[in-house]
Tab-separated table of C-alpha atoms in Angstrom:
chain	number	residue	atom	x	y	z
A	1	MET	CA	67.874	96.685	131.086
A	2	PRO	CA	65.675	96.226	127.980
A	3	ASP	CA	65.851	92.874	126.217
A	4	ARG	CA	68.712	93.893	123.955
A	5	PRO	CA	70.082	91.611	121.203
A	6	ASN	CA	73.411	89.832	121.316
A	7	ILE	CA	76.076	91.188	118.954
A	8	ILE	CA	78.746	89.020	117.321
A	9	ILE	CA	81.623	89.999	115.032
A	10	LEU	CA	83.266	87.226	113.019
A	11	MET	CA	86.520	88.817	111.871
A	12	THR	CA	89.248	87.359	109.709
A	13	ASP	CA	92.701	88.619	108.830
A	14	GLN	CA	93.617	89.210	105.173
A	15	TRP	CA	90.405	87.967	103.488
A	16	ARG	CA	89.862	89.449	100.018
A	17	GLY	CA	86.503	91.059	99.367
A	18	ASP	CA	85.879	88.958	96.247
A	19	CYS	CA	86.378	85.587	97.947
A	20	PHE	CA	82.846	84.250	98.340
A	21	SER	CA	81.382	81.642	96.063
A	22	VAL	CA	78.062	83.553	96.275
A	23	ALA	CA	79.947	86.468	94.656
A	24	LYS	CA	80.911	84.123	91.759
A	25	HIS	CA	84.554	83.693	92.695
A	26	PRO	CA	85.957	81.205	90.174
A	27	VAL	CA	87.780	79.023	92.717
A	28	VAL	CA	87.001	79.494	96.402
A	29	HIS	CA	84.017	77.670	97.929
A	30	THR	CA	82.369	79.204	101.018
A	31	PRO	CA	78.965	77.507	101.335
A	32	TYR	CA	78.199	78.564	104.890
A	33	LEU	CA	79.191	82.207	104.515
A	34	ASP	CA	77.149	82.132	101.308
A	35	GLN	CA	74.229	80.976	103.422
A	36	MET	CA	74.812	83.832	105.858
A	37	ALA	CA	74.820	86.278	102.934
A	38	LEU	CA	71.593	84.793	101.591
A	39	ASP	CA	69.969	85.108	105.030
A	40	GLY	CA	71.077	88.730	105.529
A	41	ALA	CA	72.809	91.582	103.691
A	42	ARG	CA	76.038	91.509	101.664
A	43	PHE	CA	77.974	94.738	101.166
A	44	THR	CA	79.704	94.496	97.796
A	45	ARG	CA	81.781	97.668	98.121
A	46	ALA	CA	83.295	97.419	101.602
A	47	TYR	CA	86.798	98.802	102.088
A	48	SER	CA	89.657	99.061	104.536
A	49	SER	CA	90.956	102.629	104.219
A	50	THR	CA	94.329	101.739	105.787
A	51	PRO	CA	94.768	98.122	104.694
A	52	THR	CA	97.146	96.522	107.158
A	53	CYS	CA	96.337	94.917	110.492
A	54	ILE	CA	97.104	97.645	113.022
A	55	PRO	CA	95.586	100.767	111.413
A	56	ALA	CA	92.603	98.855	110.010
A	57	ARG	CA	91.747	97.495	113.449
A	58	ALA	CA	92.120	100.961	114.956
A	59	GLY	CA	89.390	102.108	112.574
A	60	LEU	CA	87.121	99.214	113.505
A	61	HIS	CA	87.570	99.578	117.278
A	62	THR	CA	87.206	103.395	117.344
A	63	GLY	CA	84.859	104.115	114.435
A	64	GLN	CA	87.302	106.801	113.319
A	65	SER	CA	89.176	107.712	110.144
A	66	PRO	CA	92.994	107.552	110.005
A	67	ARG	CA	93.078	111.353	110.415
A	68	ASN	CA	91.727	110.987	113.958
A	69	HIS	CA	92.784	107.534	115.159
A	70	GLY	CA	96.271	108.555	114.038
A	71	ARG	CA	97.517	105.379	112.354
A	72	VAL	CA	98.349	105.674	108.662
A	73	GLY	CA	100.722	102.722	108.392
A	74	TYR	CA	101.907	99.548	110.089
A	75	ARG	CA	103.901	100.410	113.212
A	76	ASP	CA	104.427	98.109	116.194
A	77	GLY	CA	104.905	99.207	119.783
A	78	VAL	CA	102.612	102.268	119.798
A	79	PRO	CA	100.215	102.168	122.795
A	80	TRP	CA	96.474	101.935	122.151
A	81	ASN	CA	95.123	104.684	124.393
A	82	TYR	CA	91.691	105.296	122.900
A	83	PRO	CA	89.149	106.511	125.472
A	84	VAL	CA	86.109	105.406	123.435
A	85	THR	CA	85.994	101.955	121.807
A	86	LEU	CA	83.423	99.593	120.343
A	87	ALA	CA	83.731	97.051	123.155
A	88	GLY	CA	83.930	99.797	125.764
A	89	GLU	CA	80.539	101.127	124.704
A	90	PHE	CA	78.942	97.693	124.961
A	91	THR	CA	80.543	97.145	128.373
A	92	ARG	CA	79.384	100.572	129.559
A	93	HIS	CA	75.798	99.744	128.595
A	94	GLY	CA	75.699	96.479	130.541
A	95	TYR	CA	76.763	93.928	127.944
A	96	GLN	CA	79.025	91.001	128.790
A	97	THR	CA	81.960	91.514	126.434
A	98	GLN	CA	84.464	88.905	125.270
A	99	ALA	CA	87.196	88.848	122.615
A	100	VAL	CA	88.717	85.616	121.318
A	101	GLY	CA	91.673	85.493	118.945
A	102	LYS	CA	93.541	88.264	117.195
A	103	MET	CA	93.599	91.788	118.640
A	104	HIS	CA	96.996	93.141	117.428
A	105	VAL	CA	97.057	96.000	119.926
A	106	TYR	CA	99.862	97.252	122.184
A	107	PRO	CA	100.544	96.379	124.923
A	108	GLU	CA	99.282	92.981	123.843
A	109	ARG	CA	97.094	92.518	126.915
A	110	SER	CA	95.257	95.815	126.399
A	111	GLN	CA	91.578	94.955	126.668
A	112	MET	CA	90.228	97.784	124.473
A	113	GLY	CA	87.051	97.885	126.550
A	114	PHE	CA	86.423	94.115	126.640
A	115	GLN	CA	85.849	92.546	130.028
A	116	ASN	CA	87.936	89.551	128.984
A	117	VAL	CA	90.307	88.662	126.141
A	118	ILE	CA	91.512	85.188	125.118
A	119	LEU	CA	94.440	86.195	122.950
A	120	HIS	CA	96.017	84.720	119.834
A	121	ASP	CA	97.642	87.273	117.550
A	122	GLY	CA	99.648	84.739	115.551
A	123	PHE	CA	103.397	85.035	115.003
A	124	LEU	CA	104.303	88.665	115.723
A	125	HIS	CA	108.058	89.262	115.498
A	126	PHE	CA	107.900	92.418	117.614
A	127	ALA	CA	105.891	90.783	120.411
A	128	ARG	CA	108.122	87.712	120.481
A	129	ARG	CA	111.256	89.846	120.742
A	130	GLU	CA	109.808	92.008	123.512
A	131	SER	CA	108.200	89.311	125.678
A	132	PRO	CA	110.218	87.075	128.026
A	133	THR	CA	107.769	84.200	127.427
A	134	LEU	CA	105.114	83.454	124.836
A	135	ASP	CA	102.589	82.655	127.562
A	136	LEU	CA	102.388	86.364	128.381
A	137	ILE	CA	101.301	87.368	124.875
A	138	ASP	CA	99.443	84.316	123.574
A	139	ASP	CA	96.779	82.137	125.206
A	140	TYR	CA	96.851	79.631	122.347
A	141	ILE	CA	100.430	78.523	123.112
A	142	PRO	CA	99.766	77.210	126.658
A	143	TRP	CA	96.496	75.663	125.401
A	144	LEU	CA	98.375	73.888	122.602
A	145	ARG	CA	101.074	72.652	124.982
A	146	ARG	CA	98.500	71.250	127.390
A	147	HIS	CA	96.907	69.298	124.541
A	148	VAL	CA	100.077	67.874	122.984
A	149	GLY	CA	101.888	67.306	126.280
A	150	ARG	CA	105.161	68.968	125.298
A	151	ASN	CA	106.776	72.369	124.672
A	152	ALA	CA	105.095	72.818	121.278
A	153	ASP	CA	104.894	75.880	119.038
A	154	TYR	CA	102.654	76.631	116.052
A	155	PHE	CA	105.819	77.545	114.086
A	156	GLU	CA	107.234	74.011	114.225
A	157	HIS	CA	106.439	73.410	110.545
A	158	GLY	CA	108.788	76.268	109.652
A	159	VAL	CA	106.483	78.331	107.413
A	160	ASN	CA	106.748	82.035	108.174
A	161	CYS	CA	103.892	84.398	108.967
A	162	ASN	CA	104.322	86.499	105.793
A	163	SER	CA	105.576	83.723	103.536
A	164	ILE	CA	104.029	82.663	100.225
A	165	ILE	CA	105.184	79.092	100.919
A	166	ALA	CA	102.273	76.723	101.578
A	167	ARG	CA	101.928	73.313	103.206
A	168	PRO	CA	99.236	71.468	105.173
A	169	TRP	CA	98.901	71.870	108.950
A	170	ASP	CA	101.269	69.502	110.759
A	171	LYS	CA	99.070	68.585	113.765
A	172	ASP	CA	95.568	67.260	114.391
A	173	GLU	CA	92.943	69.608	112.985
A	174	TYR	CA	91.392	70.384	116.363
A	175	LEU	CA	94.734	71.953	117.362
A	176	HIS	CA	94.700	74.466	114.495
A	177	PRO	CA	94.475	78.148	115.548
A	178	THR	CA	91.221	78.476	113.589
A	179	ASN	CA	89.654	75.667	115.610
A	180	PHE	CA	91.039	77.154	118.824
A	181	VAL	CA	89.246	80.451	118.207
A	182	VAL	CA	85.937	78.688	117.567
A	183	SER	CA	86.223	76.254	120.483
A	184	GLN	CA	87.011	79.099	122.901
A	185	SER	CA	84.138	81.185	121.509
A	186	ILE	CA	81.723	78.305	121.967
A	187	ASP	CA	82.995	77.867	125.510
A	188	PHE	CA	82.082	81.506	126.137
A	189	LEU	CA	78.527	80.812	124.928
A	190	ARG	CA	78.349	77.978	127.443
A	191	ARG	CA	79.584	79.929	130.470
A	192	ARG	CA	78.215	83.416	129.743
A	193	ASP	CA	75.944	85.190	132.213
A	194	PRO	CA	72.457	84.372	130.856
A	195	ARG	CA	70.980	87.490	132.470
A	196	LYS	CA	72.940	89.822	130.185
A	197	PRO	CA	73.180	90.341	126.437
A	198	PHE	CA	76.690	89.748	125.108
A	199	PHE	CA	79.109	91.252	122.613
A	200	LEU	CA	81.470	88.587	121.263
A	201	PHE	CA	84.447	89.320	119.003
A	202	VAL	CA	85.478	86.080	117.237
A	203	SER	CA	88.754	87.040	115.562
A	204	PHE	CA	90.625	84.593	113.314
A	205	HIS	CA	94.295	84.978	112.451
A	206	ARG	CA	93.845	83.174	109.123
A	207	PRO	CA	93.698	83.300	106.071
A	208	HIS	CA	96.766	85.434	106.819
A	209	PRO	CA	99.941	83.398	106.239
A	210	PRO	CA	101.308	80.942	107.115
A	211	TYR	CA	99.341	79.123	104.420
A	212	ASP	CA	98.888	75.977	106.491
A	213	PRO	CA	95.257	74.842	106.365
A	214	PRO	CA	94.349	71.235	107.254
A	215	ALA	CA	95.321	68.768	104.541
A	216	TRP	CA	91.744	68.213	103.309
A	217	ALA	CA	91.300	71.959	102.742
A	218	PHE	CA	94.669	72.369	101.015
A	219	GLU	CA	94.058	69.361	98.781
A	220	GLN	CA	90.643	70.733	97.773
A	221	TYR	CA	92.426	73.488	95.828
A	222	VAL	CA	95.964	72.367	95.016
A	223	GLY	CA	94.758	70.222	92.118
A	224	GLN	CA	92.426	72.855	90.695
A	225	THR	CA	93.063	74.906	87.584
A	226	MET	CA	93.186	78.564	88.599
A	227	PRO	CA	92.602	81.633	86.448
A	228	ASP	CA	95.464	83.996	85.705
A	229	VAL	CA	96.022	86.738	88.260
A	230	ALA	CA	95.154	90.306	87.317
A	231	VAL	CA	98.100	92.217	85.862
A	232	GLY	CA	97.567	95.912	85.095
A	233	ASP	CA	99.452	98.113	82.675
A	234	TRP	CA	101.166	99.747	85.656
A	235	VAL	CA	102.871	96.500	86.711
A	236	ASP	CA	106.384	98.020	86.529
A	237	LEU	CA	105.513	100.873	88.891
A	238	LEU	CA	107.117	99.092	91.875
A	239	ALA	CA	109.676	97.030	89.937
A	240	GLU	CA	112.593	98.477	91.909
A	241	TYR	CA	111.295	96.586	94.974
A	242	ALA	CA	111.020	93.218	93.210
A	243	ASP	CA	112.588	90.299	95.077
A	244	PRO	CA	110.702	87.236	93.780
A	245	ASP	CA	113.138	84.626	95.121
A	246	ARG	CA	112.465	85.496	98.752
A	247	PRO	CA	109.663	83.542	100.441
A	248	GLU	CA	108.371	86.779	101.995
A	249	CYS	CA	108.585	88.885	98.850
A	250	GLN	CA	106.122	91.750	98.507
A	251	VAL	CA	106.884	92.565	94.873
A	252	GLY	CA	107.873	90.216	92.065
A	253	GLN	CA	106.768	87.606	89.544
A	254	VAL	CA	107.280	84.375	91.471
A	255	ASP	CA	107.606	80.794	90.242
A	256	PRO	CA	104.112	79.738	88.991
A	257	ARG	CA	104.298	76.526	91.037
A	258	VAL	CA	104.900	78.488	94.243
A	259	LEU	CA	102.083	80.897	93.411
A	260	HIS	CA	99.680	78.030	92.702
A	261	ARG	CA	100.390	76.409	96.065
A	262	ALA	CA	100.081	79.773	97.841
A	263	ARG	CA	96.648	80.305	96.314
A	264	ALA	CA	95.636	76.762	97.300
A	265	GLY	CA	96.762	77.399	100.884
A	266	TYR	CA	94.986	80.743	101.014
A	267	TYR	CA	91.693	79.393	99.646
A	268	GLY	CA	92.053	76.318	101.845
A	269	HIS	CA	92.165	78.572	104.907
A	270	MET	CA	88.959	80.222	103.741
A	271	THR	CA	87.044	76.987	103.357
A	272	HIS	CA	88.344	75.771	106.734
A	273	ILE	CA	87.214	79.029	108.397
A	274	ASP	CA	83.883	78.765	106.570
A	275	HIS	CA	83.246	75.304	108.056
A	276	GLN	CA	84.286	76.416	111.535
A	277	ILE	CA	82.002	79.450	111.340
A	278	ASN	CA	79.178	77.077	110.482
A	279	TYR	CA	80.036	75.018	113.584
A	280	PHE	CA	79.872	78.162	115.714
A	281	LEU	CA	76.568	79.311	114.180
A	282	GLU	CA	75.002	75.876	114.663
A	283	VAL	CA	75.941	75.955	118.364
A	284	LEU	CA	74.440	79.458	118.532
A	285	GLU	CA	71.212	77.858	117.277
A	286	ASP	CA	71.522	74.947	119.718
A	287	PHE	CA	71.770	77.400	122.631
A	288	ASP	CA	68.693	79.248	121.271
A	289	LEU	CA	70.711	82.445	120.883
A	290	ALA	CA	70.421	82.991	117.122
A	291	ARG	CA	66.831	84.198	117.459
A	292	ASN	CA	68.110	87.344	119.217
A	293	SER	CA	71.563	87.906	117.738
A	294	TYR	CA	73.101	90.102	115.055
A	295	VAL	CA	76.164	88.612	113.334
A	296	CYS	CA	78.644	90.652	111.283
A	297	PHE	CA	81.402	89.080	109.166
A	298	THR	CA	84.336	91.156	107.895
A	299	SER	CA	88.128	91.365	107.602
A	300	ASP	CA	90.790	93.954	108.378
A	301	HIS	CA	92.131	93.952	104.793
A	302	GLY	CA	92.678	91.678	101.814
A	303	GLU	CA	95.655	89.958	100.157
A	304	LEU	CA	97.144	90.852	96.768
A	305	LEU	CA	98.037	87.182	96.144
A	306	GLY	CA	100.062	87.825	92.982
A	307	ASP	CA	97.812	90.492	91.461
A	308	HIS	CA	100.030	92.916	89.516
A	309	HIS	CA	102.981	90.796	90.737
A	310	LEU	CA	102.322	91.965	94.304
A	311	PHE	CA	101.732	90.178	97.624
A	312	ARG	CA	100.449	90.985	101.112
A	313	LYS	CA	98.537	94.261	101.540
A	314	SER	CA	98.863	98.045	102.269
A	315	LEU	CA	98.467	99.096	98.617
A	316	PRO	CA	95.133	100.447	97.319
A	317	TYR	CA	94.468	97.735	94.727
A	318	GLU	CA	91.212	95.823	95.138
A	319	GLY	CA	92.916	92.640	96.342
A	320	SER	CA	94.314	94.582	99.293
A	321	ALA	CA	91.754	97.284	100.151
A	322	HIS	CA	88.437	95.599	99.252
A	323	VAL	CA	87.120	93.538	102.181
A	324	PRO	CA	84.112	91.276	102.801
A	325	MET	CA	81.201	92.474	104.897
A	326	LEU	CA	78.018	90.588	105.776
A	327	LEU	CA	75.335	91.448	108.322
A	328	LYS	CA	72.677	89.003	109.473
A	329	GLY	CA	69.988	89.804	112.021
A	330	PRO	CA	67.673	87.773	114.244
A	331	ARG	CA	65.210	85.448	112.545
A	332	GLY	CA	62.198	87.405	111.334
A	333	GLY	CA	63.955	90.646	112.214
A	334	ASP	CA	64.623	93.911	110.427
A	335	ILE	CA	67.224	92.749	107.869
A	336	PRO	CA	65.598	91.194	104.788
A	337	ALA	CA	67.154	88.020	103.412
A	338	GLY	CA	69.362	88.217	100.356
A	339	GLY	CA	69.992	91.957	100.392
A	340	VAL	CA	72.865	93.268	98.271
A	341	CYS	CA	74.146	96.737	99.226
A	342	ASP	CA	76.336	98.541	96.685
A	343	GLN	CA	77.081	101.660	98.736
A	344	LEU	CA	80.620	102.436	99.914
A	345	VAL	CA	81.120	101.148	103.459
A	346	GLU	CA	84.299	101.052	105.501
A	347	LEU	CA	85.555	99.443	108.704
A	348	ARG	CA	84.843	102.635	110.665
A	349	ASP	CA	81.143	101.981	109.908
A	350	VAL	CA	81.110	98.709	111.874
A	351	MET	CA	81.001	100.408	115.290
A	352	PRO	CA	77.968	102.674	114.661
A	353	THR	CA	76.209	99.867	112.753
A	354	LEU	CA	76.452	97.395	115.609
A	355	LEU	CA	75.608	99.992	118.236
A	356	GLU	CA	72.418	100.782	116.308
A	357	CYS	CA	71.657	97.055	116.028
A	358	ALA	CA	71.764	96.984	119.834
A	359	GLY	CA	69.680	100.147	120.199
A	360	LEU	CA	72.614	101.998	121.774
A	361	PRO	CA	73.732	105.596	121.084
A	362	THR	CA	76.761	106.348	118.922
A	363	PRO	CA	79.462	108.425	120.673
A	364	ASP	CA	80.319	111.838	119.241
A	365	SER	CA	83.890	110.704	118.513
A	366	VAL	CA	82.711	108.178	115.904
A	367	GLU	CA	83.084	109.274	112.267
A	368	GLY	CA	81.619	106.185	110.621
A	369	GLN	CA	77.973	105.836	109.627
A	370	SER	CA	75.561	103.095	110.615
A	371	ALA	CA	74.990	100.800	107.655
A	372	LEU	CA	71.948	99.196	109.313
A	373	PRO	CA	69.499	101.311	107.241
A	374	LEU	CA	71.269	100.081	104.077
A	375	ALA	CA	70.953	96.480	105.254
A	376	ARG	CA	67.258	97.097	105.889
A	377	GLY	CA	66.871	98.321	102.315
A	378	GLN	CA	66.060	101.874	103.371
A	379	ASP	CA	66.875	104.895	101.229
A	380	THR	CA	69.353	106.882	103.310
A	381	PRO	CA	71.948	109.612	102.562
A	382	TRP	CA	75.356	108.048	102.067
A	383	ARG	CA	78.928	108.937	101.172
A	384	GLY	CA	79.755	109.223	97.485
A	385	HIS	CA	83.466	108.568	97.808
A	386	LEU	CA	86.069	107.176	100.189
A	387	HIS	CA	89.653	108.273	100.800
A	388	GLY	CA	92.327	105.806	101.865
A	389	GLU	CA	96.009	105.999	102.640
A	390	HIS	CA	98.951	103.954	103.822
A	391	THR	CA	102.677	104.444	104.214
A	392	THR	CA	104.447	101.593	102.436
A	393	LEU	CA	107.579	100.906	100.359
A	394	ASP	CA	109.064	104.282	101.346
A	395	GLN	CA	105.993	106.151	100.090
A	396	SER	CA	102.764	107.684	101.338
A	397	VAL	CA	100.144	106.072	99.122
A	398	GLN	CA	96.873	108.008	98.793
A	399	TRP	CA	93.753	106.842	96.955
A	400	ILE	CA	90.132	107.758	96.430
A	401	THR	CA	87.251	105.672	95.098
A	402	ASP	CA	83.555	105.988	94.389
A	403	GLY	CA	83.214	102.192	94.400
A	404	HIS	CA	83.423	101.992	90.609
A	405	GLU	CA	86.665	103.771	89.757
A	406	LYS	CA	89.752	104.422	91.853
A	407	TYR	CA	92.406	107.103	91.598
């Protein structure tokens, strides 16, 4: 096999596309992701065309649009039977392939082409109801119980997985799910087969709720003055669904104190993840792997976080559909430092981009385009618009954008 590069995806859940300090966000501080952006390319108009966990991840893993991967809304319990996947292509071409963290596929132990999966999807009501024991659907739970020496659960603090209630993490920081994902990913770097290139999917559950970052990260933001949320003229469009007194409300103008703490918890997660990503990248350097590795950072969707009196995701507003995307190559490689790409990219583009980074062919089933030429600063034909859709709140929501305006 040629000396192919290693490929790493750092994926978060529910990270807004505007939440980098390098992008001049007024509150959140992400120094190490900023550094990654300054060392590589930042895509300013990256989108999730179906912005909830399951359909967004289907697009990333298959390189397909919703029309062909078949998921246009959030629906649990539908088998993932895709014959061609991102990890499957790397495995087929001789890569050692490993996923750590959130997959959100069904059945939960479906490998999606990876040779091995260390699973932590977070609190999934459907999976918990269907499984006789958490150990079958979550590798973090038995790991946590071994470390604390009792029958522990990450839900012991009582904050729900879609709640806007925020509080600091209730255990030692090294036991946090974010730390778990990084520690297990670093362990893979230690025990990998050194004769093969690797594809590593480092998949964080946070900053998705519960908003429970370590205390230092929560306290960094809870005392800060925060700007007003965006409120458009169309704010009453979904007023019939308003239920602001519920901790898991999706629509409604909530108590400003609750909203402030939710934003502090959300941004605290981001800074915590940022520091843990730096830990991972430093170990990558220590193992002398960074010199031949491509690293992509992205998210499955964003979080409305009070914009237009809305929470969570699925709707086409920027807070929900706009996602982060960074791509950094090997030192002295083909991606110039500090590149800013304003073209419309989408999660379906991740698969062909990373396959091209590895010098591998793109399967005919893939509808996305490789964004590697954009990251290189090359002039290349590109899409002028993007269509997105999602079933939500009893409606089929359709939208189209050119990256500047959205209908």
